[in-house]
Amino acid sequence: MINADEIRASGATTVNDAIIRVLGVPARQDLFNGGDFTLDLRGFGATADNNQVVVVDGIRLTESDLGGTRLAGIPIESVERIEVLRGSGAVLYGEGATGGVIVITTKAGSGRQQATGGSLYGAAGTHALRDGRASATVSTASGFTFDGHAQKRETKGHRANSASDSEAGSVGGQWSSGWLRLGARVARDDLDARLPGALTAQEYAADPRQTTTPDDRGSVRNQRLSAFAQAAELGAWQLAFDAGRRDKEVRSINFGFPFDYDIEATTYALRARHEAALGPLKNALVLGTDVGDWRREVLGSFGSVATQQSRAFYAKDDVTLPGGTRISLGGRTERVEKDNSSSGTGFSDRQEAWELGVSHPFGRTLTGYARVGRSFRMANVDEFNFTSPGAALRPQVSHDAELGARWSYAGGKLEARAYRNRLRDEIGFDPNAVGHFGFSGANVNFDPSRRQGLELDWSHALTASLGLRLNAAARKASFRSGPYAGKDVPLVPRRAVALRADWTPAAGHRLHGGVNWVSSQHPDFENACRMPSYTTADARYAWQVLRNTELAVGVTNLFDRKYFTQAFRCAGGETSAIYPEPGRQFSASLRVQF
């Protein structure tokens, strides 16, 4: 978990920036120049976004196409905490949660009482960066709370034709009594960006700041409406209901051709939790249902309409024995219907997920746990629309296992876990598959594949003023059989390490920084090319000038490392289609709280 204090101390400007910096999760720059990155929790490479679920205040945000989930549009000042749940979350969160779940909780959605107050923030930095933020909360004695957050960020960018201008805002209101909580929220974010395009290996070596697409540009408009109700004391039951509507508008020019589309999505989630004692046993039962409807209309002369409807029911029961041993069993059934008018194809299918887990305390400080389960994913509306002639994509199924331990001690805590996912009919794009009209490339069901690895999370207080945090992962994503047997899945680094330190040398002074290292990876299925490993460092010094005023200076990519996280082509043994990352960047900021 990352809390608001850690986000502020790290200097992260977006949700995905915080996850990358603090937790060391490998990520790839998106192609829309909006500050977003594709996070990869457990080695799914190009399909990582479709193998993990994003939830914001109880509402599923993950898209049903290949367009990606935009996290950079969430005002960073509004975030209370970010929980990164590695490993399958299919029982509670459904289709596409094999790799994990990212749960974002805003200050308004946290459920805790907020004090009246606010803040103003301004920053300037390299590449003509300008970043302004404002937040305010008003609480009344009668239980009403109103809050608002706004952010505007613009920069000329580190490459030619890479300027971007983004705005984000949210307002909400809620009422809370002793047992009932009701509220509603509205959020909007806008992005206007230039698109500098990819570079060949020769272009990257000559000048990584150049553009190959000087006229390309794009824009994204997102609007989210949501309402919730929570009843905490209905006997032994707790009830929660979330409803959300989301509208997304994308406009872009790529190589002189427009690509425009609109998305509408509605989500409803109802959950019930019952806690009771059964003699010496403690039992917690969770029941729920999720309903989702998603529609995308591609505009223009080659327009199309794609839809998805999902209906799911789930149950999860936890029994705690007198000695502290906890046994968990859960299951989910989900029916999904998808259509795309551009190909006249679609499907309707029902899939099940299940999970069995056990944890046991070995004394007061050490707990071991194990779990096994089944998760699934179905082809999205872009994937089943572009397959080999006459081929239909089967559901992707994964059998998941995990073994771990948690140790808490006076100065910190340590968690280690080993996992394995054995996938059948994994869905993805194979550039060597038989495509349409004699061209190569199609979405396919791959031969059996596997994800396995070790993960380590450690936090330790060296002194009262100096703390360390380490996140490390060693993983292998590979094909078990078929033409790519033994090869690594593209765009999956085998190792990643993030080490951070937080030091308060004196009252009102705080220094926070870290080093992230990501090993090399392959951009291609044959593993003929290699993207080099990279190490980046960042630091931020904050000075509390007055009781409510903070001055800070920060630097990213401290050693000005030349590197890239996104590339998707191998040409003549050289990695190509490269999207360079920025070099060293400085920023200075002022924050006033009231």
PDB file of N, CA and C in Angstrom, residues 126-218:
ATOM      1  N   THR A 126      11.849  21.768 -15.520  1.00  0.00           N
ATOM      2  CA  THR A 126      12.475  21.544 -16.818  1.00  0.00           C
ATOM      3  C   THR A 126      11.419  21.371 -17.908  1.00  0.00           C
ATOM      4  N   HIS A 127      11.769  21.752 -19.138  1.00  0.00           N
ATOM      5  CA  HIS A 127      10.891  21.660 -20.310  1.00  0.00           C
ATOM      6  C   HIS A 127       9.639  22.507 -20.141  1.00  0.00           C
ATOM      7  N   ALA A 128       9.806  23.670 -19.490  1.00  0.00           N
ATOM      8  CA  ALA A 128       8.715  24.630 -19.288  1.00  0.00           C
ATOM      9  C   ALA A 128       7.537  24.006 -18.538  1.00  0.00           C
ATOM     10  N   LEU A 129       7.850  23.154 -17.580  1.00  0.00           N
ATOM     11  CA  LEU A 129       6.807  22.526 -16.776  1.00  0.00           C
ATOM     12  C   LEU A 129       6.098  23.560 -15.916  1.00  0.00           C
ATOM     13  N   ARG A 130       4.773  23.488 -15.892  1.00  0.00           N
ATOM     14  CA  ARG A 130       3.948  24.273 -15.002  1.00  0.00           C
ATOM     15  C   ARG A 130       2.882  23.337 -14.433  1.00  0.00           C
ATOM     16  N   ASP A 131       2.808  23.281 -13.095  1.00  0.00           N
ATOM     17  CA  ASP A 131       1.882  22.350 -12.438  1.00  0.00           C
ATOM     18  C   ASP A 131       1.187  23.102 -11.303  1.00  0.00           C
ATOM     19  N   GLY A 132      -0.132  23.238 -11.377  1.00  0.00           N
ATOM     20  CA  GLY A 132      -0.905  23.899 -10.337  1.00  0.00           C
ATOM     21  C   GLY A 132      -1.996  22.990  -9.800  1.00  0.00           C
ATOM     22  N   ARG A 133      -2.179  22.997  -8.468  1.00  0.00           N
ATOM     23  CA  ARG A 133      -3.180  22.135  -7.841  1.00  0.00           C
ATOM     24  C   ARG A 133      -3.897  22.903  -6.733  1.00  0.00           C
ATOM     25  N   ALA A 134      -5.146  22.558  -6.500  1.00  0.00           N
ATOM     26  CA  ALA A 134      -5.923  23.159  -5.417  1.00  0.00           C
ATOM     27  C   ALA A 134      -6.868  22.104  -4.859  1.00  0.00           C
ATOM     28  N   SER A 135      -7.007  22.095  -3.538  1.00  0.00           N
ATOM     29  CA  SER A 135      -7.898  21.157  -2.870  1.00  0.00           C
ATOM     30  C   SER A 135      -8.601  21.876  -1.731  1.00  0.00           C
ATOM     31  N   ALA A 136      -9.849  21.481  -1.474  1.00  0.00           N
ATOM     32  CA  ALA A 136     -10.594  22.075  -0.370  1.00  0.00           C
ATOM     33  C   ALA A 136     -11.609  21.067   0.155  1.00  0.00           C
ATOM     34  N   THR A 137     -11.807  21.090   1.468  1.00  0.00           N
ATOM     35  CA  THR A 137     -12.784  20.222   2.127  1.00  0.00           C
ATOM     36  C   THR A 137     -13.548  21.046   3.153  1.00  0.00           C
ATOM     37  N   VAL A 138     -14.868  20.883   3.165  1.00  0.00           N
ATOM     38  CA  VAL A 138     -15.715  21.548   4.148  1.00  0.00           C
ATOM     39  C   VAL A 138     -16.550  20.490   4.849  1.00  0.00           C
ATOM     40  N   SER A 139     -16.430  20.398   6.163  1.00  0.00           N
ATOM     41  CA  SER A 139     -17.202  19.452   6.955  1.00  0.00           C
ATOM     42  C   SER A 139     -18.095  20.209   7.924  1.00  0.00           C
ATOM     43  N   THR A 140     -19.312  19.698   8.118  1.00  0.00           N
ATOM     44  CA  THR A 140     -20.260  20.340   9.013  1.00  0.00           C
ATOM     45  C   THR A 140     -20.572  19.443  10.200  1.00  0.00           C
ATOM     46  N   ALA A 141     -21.088  20.032  11.247  1.00  0.00           N
ATOM     47  CA  ALA A 141     -21.428  19.277  12.445  1.00  0.00           C
ATOM     48  C   ALA A 141     -22.593  18.331  12.211  1.00  0.00           C
ATOM     49  N   SER A 142     -23.366  18.563  11.165  1.00  0.00           N
ATOM     50  CA  SER A 142     -24.529  17.714  10.879  1.00  0.00           C
ATOM     51  C   SER A 142     -24.178  16.488  10.047  1.00  0.00           C
ATOM     52  N   GLY A 143     -22.878  16.272   9.763  1.00  0.00           N
ATOM     53  CA  GLY A 143     -22.458  15.054   9.063  1.00  0.00           C
ATOM     54  C   GLY A 143     -22.223  15.217   7.584  1.00  0.00           C
ATOM     55  N   PHE A 144     -22.375  16.423   7.045  1.00  0.00           N
ATOM     56  CA  PHE A 144     -22.145  16.651   5.622  1.00  0.00           C
ATOM     57  C   PHE A 144     -20.677  17.015   5.381  1.00  0.00           C
ATOM     58  N   THR A 145     -20.141  16.500   4.284  1.00  0.00           N
ATOM     59  CA  THR A 145     -18.780  16.831   3.866  1.00  0.00           C
ATOM     60  C   THR A 145     -18.778  17.103   2.364  1.00  0.00           C
ATOM     61  N   PHE A 146     -18.125  18.197   1.973  1.00  0.00           N
ATOM     62  CA  PHE A 146     -17.984  18.545   0.565  1.00  0.00           C
ATOM     63  C   PHE A 146     -16.493  18.719   0.274  1.00  0.00           C
ATOM     64  N   ASP A 147     -16.044  18.204  -0.853  1.00  0.00           N
ATOM     65  CA  ASP A 147     -14.638  18.324  -1.191  1.00  0.00           C
ATOM     66  C   ASP A 147     -14.470  18.558  -2.687  1.00  0.00           C
ATOM     67  N   GLY A 148     -13.369  19.205  -3.035  1.00  0.00           N
ATOM     68  CA  GLY A 148     -13.047  19.458  -4.430  1.00  0.00           C
ATOM     69  C   GLY A 148     -11.551  19.445  -4.650  1.00  0.00           C
ATOM     70  N   HIS A 149     -11.125  18.963  -5.827  1.00  0.00           N
ATOM     71  CA  HIS A 149      -9.705  18.886  -6.171  1.00  0.00           C
ATOM     72  C   HIS A 149      -9.541  19.280  -7.638  1.00  0.00           C
ATOM     73  N   ALA A 150      -8.514  20.051  -7.932  1.00  0.00           N
ATOM     74  CA  ALA A 150      -8.253  20.476  -9.307  1.00  0.00           C
ATOM     75  C   ALA A 150      -6.754  20.458  -9.566  1.00  0.00           C
ATOM     76  N   GLN A 151      -6.392  20.150 -10.811  1.00  0.00           N
ATOM     77  CA  GLN A 151      -4.990  20.115 -11.197  1.00  0.00           C
ATOM     78  C   GLN A 151      -4.857  20.496 -12.661  1.00  0.00           C
ATOM     79  N   LYS A 152      -3.862  21.323 -12.960  1.00  0.00           N
ATOM     80  CA  LYS A 152      -3.537  21.672 -14.346  1.00  0.00           C
ATOM     81  C   LYS A 152      -2.033  21.532 -14.522  1.00  0.00           C
ATOM     82  N   ARG A 153      -1.632  20.790 -15.529  1.00  0.00           N
ATOM     83  CA  ARG A 153      -0.211  20.512 -15.755  1.00  0.00           C
ATOM     84  C   ARG A 153       0.084  20.663 -17.245  1.00  0.00           C
ATOM     85  N   GLU A 154       1.102  21.443 -17.554  1.00  0.00           N
ATOM     86  CA  GLU A 154       1.499  21.601 -18.952  1.00  0.00           C
ATOM     87  C   GLU A 154       3.015  21.601 -19.064  1.00  0.00           C
ATOM     88  N   THR A 155       3.505  21.104 -20.192  1.00  0.00           N
ATOM     89  CA  THR A 155       4.938  21.030 -20.440  1.00  0.00           C
ATOM     90  C   THR A 155       5.181  21.016 -21.946  1.00  0.00           C
ATOM     91  N   LYS A 156       6.335  21.505 -22.345  1.00  0.00           N
ATOM     92  CA  LYS A 156       6.712  21.447 -23.761  1.00  0.00           C
ATOM     93  C   LYS A 156       7.233  20.077 -24.147  1.00  0.00           C
ATOM     94  N   GLY A 157       7.560  19.242 -23.140  1.00  0.00           N
ATOM     95  CA  GLY A 157       8.007  17.892 -23.423  1.00  0.00           C
ATOM     96  C   GLY A 157       9.494  17.802 -23.701  1.00  0.00           C
ATOM     97  N   HIS A 158      10.026  16.581 -23.564  1.00  0.00           N
ATOM     98  CA  HIS A 158      11.463  16.379 -23.746  1.00  0.00           C
ATOM     99  C   HIS A 158      11.850  16.069 -25.178  1.00  0.00           C
ATOM    100  N   ARG A 159      10.849  15.896 -26.068  1.00  0.00           N
ATOM    101  CA  ARG A 159      11.125  15.640 -27.478  1.00  0.00           C
ATOM    102  C   ARG A 159      10.433  16.696 -28.327  1.00  0.00           C
ATOM    103  N   ALA A 160      10.853  16.811 -29.552  1.00  0.00           N
ATOM    104  CA  ALA A 160      10.134  17.659 -30.493  1.00  0.00           C
ATOM    105  C   ALA A 160       8.717  17.105 -30.670  1.00  0.00           C
ATOM    106  N   ASN A 161       7.751  17.993 -30.783  1.00  0.00           N
ATOM    107  CA  ASN A 161       6.343  17.616 -30.935  1.00  0.00           C
ATOM    108  C   ASN A 161       5.862  16.730 -29.780  1.00  0.00           C
ATOM    109  N   SER A 162       6.250  17.071 -28.536  1.00  0.00           N
ATOM    110  CA  SER A 162       5.797  16.267 -27.391  1.00  0.00           C
ATOM    111  C   SER A 162       5.172  17.117 -26.293  1.00  0.00           C
ATOM    112  N   ALA A 163       4.732  18.326 -26.629  1.00  0.00           N
ATOM    113  CA  ALA A 163       4.069  19.168 -25.637  1.00  0.00           C
ATOM    114  C   ALA A 163       2.744  18.533 -25.210  1.00  0.00           C
ATOM    115  N   SER A 164       2.359  18.784 -23.965  1.00  0.00           N
ATOM    116  CA  SER A 164       1.084  18.267 -23.469  1.00  0.00           C
ATOM    117  C   SER A 164       0.485  19.244 -22.479  1.00  0.00           C
ATOM    118  N   ASP A 165      -0.831  19.229 -22.406  1.00  0.00           N
ATOM    119  CA  ASP A 165      -1.577  20.100 -21.502  1.00  0.00           C
ATOM    120  C   ASP A 165      -2.723  19.266 -20.926  1.00  0.00           C
ATOM    121  N   SER A 166      -2.721  19.079 -19.610  1.00  0.00           N
ATOM    122  CA  SER A 166      -3.752  18.257 -18.983  1.00  0.00           C
ATOM    123  C   SER A 166      -4.429  19.014 -17.846  1.00  0.00           C
ATOM    124  N   GLU A 167      -5.701  18.769 -17.696  1.00  0.00           N
ATOM    125  CA  GLU A 167      -6.492  19.344 -16.617  1.00  0.00           C
ATOM    126  C   GLU A 167      -7.323  18.235 -15.986  1.00  0.00           C
ATOM    127  N   ALA A 168      -7.479  18.286 -14.678  1.00  0.00           N
ATOM    128  CA  ALA A 168      -8.272  17.280 -13.976  1.00  0.00           C
ATOM    129  C   ALA A 168      -8.947  17.933 -12.785  1.00  0.00           C
ATOM    130  N   GLY A 169     -10.137  17.471 -12.489  1.00  0.00           N
ATOM    131  CA  GLY A 169     -10.859  18.012 -11.346  1.00  0.00           C
ATOM    132  C   GLY A 169     -11.925  17.048 -10.867  1.00  0.00           C
ATOM    133  N   SER A 170     -12.270  17.154  -9.603  1.00  0.00           N
ATOM    134  CA  SER A 170     -13.333  16.328  -9.040  1.00  0.00           C
ATOM    135  C   SER A 170     -13.993  17.083  -7.891  1.00  0.00           C
ATOM    136  N   VAL A 171     -15.292  16.892  -7.745  1.00  0.00           N
ATOM    137  CA  VAL A 171     -16.037  17.452  -6.619  1.00  0.00           C
ATOM    138  C   VAL A 171     -16.953  16.353  -6.095  1.00  0.00           C
ATOM    139  N   GLY A 172     -17.199  16.388  -4.805  1.00  0.00           N
ATOM    140  CA  GLY A 172     -18.064  15.368  -4.210  1.00  0.00           C
ATOM    141  C   GLY A 172     -18.710  15.855  -2.940  1.00  0.00           C
ATOM    142  N   GLY A 173     -19.765  15.191  -2.594  1.00  0.00           N
ATOM    143  CA  GLY A 173     -20.457  15.486  -1.349  1.00  0.00           C
ATOM    144  C   GLY A 173     -20.966  14.202  -0.735  1.00  0.00           C
ATOM    145  N   GLN A 174     -20.974  14.149   0.589  1.00  0.00           N
ATOM    146  CA  GLN A 174     -21.474  12.962   1.269  1.00  0.00           C
ATOM    147  C   GLN A 174     -22.049  13.334   2.626  1.00  0.00           C
ATOM    148  N   TRP A 175     -22.876  12.442   3.118  1.00  0.00           N
ATOM    149  CA  TRP A 175     -23.482  12.604   4.437  1.00  0.00           C
ATOM    150  C   TRP A 175     -23.291  11.313   5.204  1.00  0.00           C
ATOM    151  N   SER A 176     -22.940  11.442   6.468  1.00  0.00           N
ATOM    152  CA  SER A 176     -22.666  10.269   7.284  1.00  0.00           C
ATOM    153  C   SER A 176     -23.321  10.406   8.641  1.00  0.00           C
ATOM    154  N   SER A 177     -23.979   9.328   9.068  1.00  0.00           N
ATOM    155  CA  SER A 177     -24.518   9.243  10.421  1.00  0.00           C
ATOM    156  C   SER A 177     -23.749   8.137  11.139  1.00  0.00           C
ATOM    157  N   GLY A 178     -24.275   7.670  12.233  1.00  0.00           N
ATOM    158  CA  GLY A 178     -23.574   6.619  12.952  1.00  0.00           C
ATOM    159  C   GLY A 178     -23.474   5.311  12.195  1.00  0.00           C
ATOM    160  N   TRP A 179     -24.430   5.004  11.310  1.00  0.00           N
ATOM    161  CA  TRP A 179     -24.428   3.711  10.622  1.00  0.00           C
ATOM    162  C   TRP A 179     -24.611   3.804   9.115  1.00  0.00           C
ATOM    163  N   LEU A 180     -24.974   4.979   8.596  1.00  0.00           N
ATOM    164  CA  LEU A 180     -25.276   5.119   7.173  1.00  0.00           C
ATOM    165  C   LEU A 180     -24.408   6.216   6.571  1.00  0.00           C
ATOM    166  N   ARG A 181     -23.908   5.927   5.339  1.00  0.00           N
ATOM    167  CA  ARG A 181     -23.082   6.892   4.605  1.00  0.00           C
ATOM    168  C   ARG A 181     -23.556   6.945   3.159  1.00  0.00           C
ATOM    169  N   LEU A 182     -23.870   8.163   2.676  1.00  0.00           N
ATOM    170  CA  LEU A 182     -24.356   8.359   1.317  1.00  0.00           C
ATOM    171  C   LEU A 182     -23.526   9.447   0.648  1.00  0.00           C
ATOM    172  N   GLY A 183     -23.295   9.301  -0.656  1.00  0.00           N
ATOM    173  CA  GLY A 183     -22.523  10.333  -1.328  1.00  0.00           C
ATOM    174  C   GLY A 183     -22.553  10.218  -2.833  1.00  0.00           C
ATOM    175  N   ALA A 184     -22.055  11.258  -3.488  1.00  0.00           N
ATOM    176  CA  ALA A 184     -21.961  11.286  -4.946  1.00  0.00           C
ATOM    177  C   ALA A 184     -20.726  12.076  -5.339  1.00  0.00           C
ATOM    178  N   ARG A 185     -20.155  11.742  -6.491  1.00  0.00           N
ATOM    179  CA  ARG A 185     -18.945  12.397  -6.967  1.00  0.00           C
ATOM    180  C   ARG A 185     -19.022  12.604  -8.481  1.00  0.00           C
ATOM    181  N   VAL A 186     -18.359  13.649  -8.946  1.00  0.00           N
ATOM    182  CA  VAL A 186     -18.187  13.870 -10.380  1.00  0.00           C
ATOM    183  C   VAL A 186     -16.737  14.249 -10.615  1.00  0.00           C
ATOM    184  N   ALA A 187     -16.138  13.670 -11.637  1.00  0.00           N
ATOM    185  CA  ALA A 187     -14.735  13.939 -11.953  1.00  0.00           C
ATOM    186  C   ALA A 187     -14.583  14.079 -13.462  1.00  0.00           C
ATOM    187  N   ARG A 188     -13.639  14.911 -13.850  1.00  0.00           N
ATOM    188  CA  ARG A 188     -13.379  15.115 -15.277  1.00  0.00           C
ATOM    189  C   ARG A 188     -11.887  15.359 -15.475  1.00  0.00           C
ATOM    190  N   ASP A 189     -11.356  14.849 -16.570  1.00  0.00           N
ATOM    191  CA  ASP A 189      -9.982  15.173 -16.939  1.00  0.00           C
ATOM    192  C   ASP A 189      -9.880  15.315 -18.447  1.00  0.00           C
ATOM    193  N   ASP A 190      -9.069  16.271 -18.879  1.00  0.00           N
ATOM    194  CA  ASP A 190      -8.856  16.574 -20.292  1.00  0.00           C
ATOM    195  C   ASP A 190      -7.361  16.545 -20.589  1.00  0.00           C
ATOM    196  N   LEU A 191      -7.019  15.973 -21.713  1.00  0.00           N
ATOM    197  CA  LEU A 191      -5.629  15.930 -22.162  1.00  0.00           C
ATOM    198  C   LEU A 191      -5.549  16.348 -23.623  1.00  0.00           C
ATOM    199  N   ASP A 192      -4.654  17.283 -23.907  1.00  0.00           N
ATOM    200  CA  ASP A 192      -4.298  17.639 -25.279  1.00  0.00           C
ATOM    201  C   ASP A 192      -2.800  17.414 -25.414  1.00  0.00           C
ATOM    202  N   ALA A 193      -2.402  16.572 -26.349  1.00  0.00           N
ATOM    203  CA  ALA A 193      -0.999  16.179 -26.434  1.00  0.00           C
ATOM    204  C   ALA A 193      -0.554  16.082 -27.883  1.00  0.00           C
ATOM    205  N   ARG A 194       0.696  16.399 -28.089  1.00  0.00           N
ATOM    206  CA  ARG A 194       1.350  16.123 -29.355  1.00  0.00           C
ATOM    207  C   ARG A 194       1.959  14.730 -29.288  1.00  0.00           C
ATOM    208  N   LEU A 195       2.071  14.080 -30.439  1.00  0.00           N
ATOM    209  CA  LEU A 195       2.515  12.685 -30.481  1.00  0.00           C
ATOM    210  C   LEU A 195       3.813  12.590 -31.279  1.00  0.00           C
ATOM    211  N   PRO A 196       4.967  12.436 -30.594  1.00  0.00           N
ATOM    212  CA  PRO A 196       6.255  12.475 -31.296  1.00  0.00           C
ATOM    213  C   PRO A 196       6.607  11.212 -32.063  1.00  0.00           C
ATOM    214  N   GLY A 197       5.922  10.088 -31.790  1.00  0.00           N
ATOM    215  CA  GLY A 197       6.155   8.874 -32.548  1.00  0.00           C
ATOM    216  C   GLY A 197       7.373   8.078 -32.109  1.00  0.00           C
ATOM    217  N   ALA A 198       7.561   6.933 -32.778  1.00  0.00           N
ATOM    218  CA  ALA A 198       8.650   6.013 -32.440  1.00  0.00           C
ATOM    219  C   ALA A 198       9.887   6.302 -33.288  1.00  0.00           C
ATOM    220  N   LEU A 199      11.038   5.808 -32.780  1.00  0.00           N
ATOM    221  CA  LEU A 199      12.304   5.988 -33.477  1.00  0.00           C
ATOM    222  C   LEU A 199      12.935   4.637 -33.792  1.00  0.00           C
ATOM    223  N   THR A 200      13.677   4.592 -34.887  1.00  0.00           N
ATOM    224  CA  THR A 200      14.500   3.421 -35.169  1.00  0.00           C
ATOM    225  C   THR A 200      15.732   3.454 -34.270  1.00  0.00           C
ATOM    226  N   ALA A 201      16.496   2.360 -34.262  1.00  0.00           N
ATOM    227  CA  ALA A 201      17.720   2.319 -33.458  1.00  0.00           C
ATOM    228  C   ALA A 201      18.699   3.405 -33.899  1.00  0.00           C
ATOM    229  N   GLN A 202      18.799   3.635 -35.201  1.00  0.00           N
ATOM    230  CA  GLN A 202      19.723   4.647 -35.710  1.00  0.00           C
ATOM    231  C   GLN A 202      19.260   6.050 -35.315  1.00  0.00           C
ATOM    232  N   GLU A 203      17.966   6.319 -35.425  1.00  0.00           N
ATOM    233  CA  GLU A 203      17.433   7.624 -35.041  1.00  0.00           C
ATOM    234  C   GLU A 203      17.611   7.867 -33.544  1.00  0.00           C
ATOM    235  N   TYR A 204      17.378   6.831 -32.749  1.00  0.00           N
ATOM    236  CA  TYR A 204      17.529   6.956 -31.295  1.00  0.00           C
ATOM    237  C   TYR A 204      18.977   7.258 -30.920  1.00  0.00           C
ATOM    238  N   ALA A 205      19.914   6.593 -31.562  1.00  0.00           N
ATOM    239  CA  ALA A 205      21.334   6.826 -31.278  1.00  0.00           C
ATOM    240  C   ALA A 205      21.765   8.226 -31.708  1.00  0.00           C
ATOM    241  N   ALA A 206      21.214   8.708 -32.818  1.00  0.00           N
ATOM    242  CA  ALA A 206      21.620  10.016 -33.334  1.00  0.00           C
ATOM    243  C   ALA A 206      21.033  11.157 -32.512  1.00  0.00           C
ATOM    244  N   ASP A 207      19.744  11.059 -32.174  1.00  0.00           N
ATOM    245  CA  ASP A 207      19.085  12.138 -31.420  1.00  0.00           C
ATOM    246  C   ASP A 207      17.775  11.615 -30.841  1.00  0.00           C
ATOM    247  N   PRO A 208      17.780  11.216 -29.567  1.00  0.00           N
ATOM    248  CA  PRO A 208      16.548  10.670 -28.981  1.00  0.00           C
ATOM    249  C   PRO A 208      15.454  11.709 -28.776  1.00  0.00           C
ATOM    250  N   ARG A 209      15.754  12.986 -28.996  1.00  0.00           N
ATOM    251  CA  ARG A 209      14.751  14.028 -28.787  1.00  0.00           C
ATOM    252  C   ARG A 209      14.017  14.392 -30.075  1.00  0.00           C
ATOM    253  N   GLN A 210      14.368  13.799 -31.186  1.00  0.00           N
ATOM    254  CA  GLN A 210      13.722  14.140 -32.448  1.00  0.00           C
ATOM    255  C   GLN A 210      12.351  13.490 -32.554  1.00  0.00           C
ATOM    256  N   THR A 211      11.564  13.947 -33.523  1.00  0.00           N
ATOM    257  CA  THR A 211      10.262  13.357 -33.803  1.00  0.00           C
ATOM    258  C   THR A 211      10.221  12.847 -35.223  1.00  0.00           C
ATOM    259  N   THR A 212       9.483  11.785 -35.450  1.00  0.00           N
ATOM    260  CA  THR A 212       9.258  11.264 -36.796  1.00  0.00           C
ATOM    261  C   THR A 212       7.841  11.562 -37.270  1.00  0.00           C
ATOM    262  N   THR A 213       7.041  12.160 -36.393  1.00  0.00           N
ATOM    263  CA  THR A 213       5.641  12.465 -36.718  1.00  0.00           C
ATOM    264  C   THR A 213       5.321  13.880 -36.263  1.00  0.00           C
ATOM    265  N   PRO A 214       5.839  14.896 -36.939  1.00  0.00           N
ATOM    266  CA  PRO A 214       5.714  16.277 -36.465  1.00  0.00           C
ATOM    267  C   PRO A 214       4.293  16.826 -36.466  1.00  0.00           C
ATOM    268  N   ASP A 215       3.369  16.168 -37.154  1.00  0.00           N
ATOM    269  CA  ASP A 215       1.999  16.691 -37.234  1.00  0.00           C
ATOM    270  C   ASP A 215       0.991  15.865 -36.431  1.00  0.00           C
ATOM    271  N   ASP A 216       1.449  14.802 -35.792  1.00  0.00           N
ATOM    272  CA  ASP A 216       0.513  13.952 -35.054  1.00  0.00           C
ATOM    273  C   ASP A 216       0.118  14.598 -33.730  1.00  0.00           C
ATOM    274  N   ARG A 217      -1.121  14.371 -33.350  1.00  0.00           N
ATOM    275  CA  ARG A 217      -1.632  14.941 -32.100  1.00  0.00           C
ATOM    276  C   ARG A 217      -2.842  14.136 -31.643  1.00  0.00           C
ATOM    277  N   GLY A 218      -3.228  14.363 -30.400  1.00  0.00           N
ATOM    278  CA  GLY A 218      -4.392  13.640 -29.884  1.00  0.00           C
ATOM    279  C   GLY A 218      -4.969  14.338 -28.670  1.00  0.00           C
TER     280      GLY A 218
END
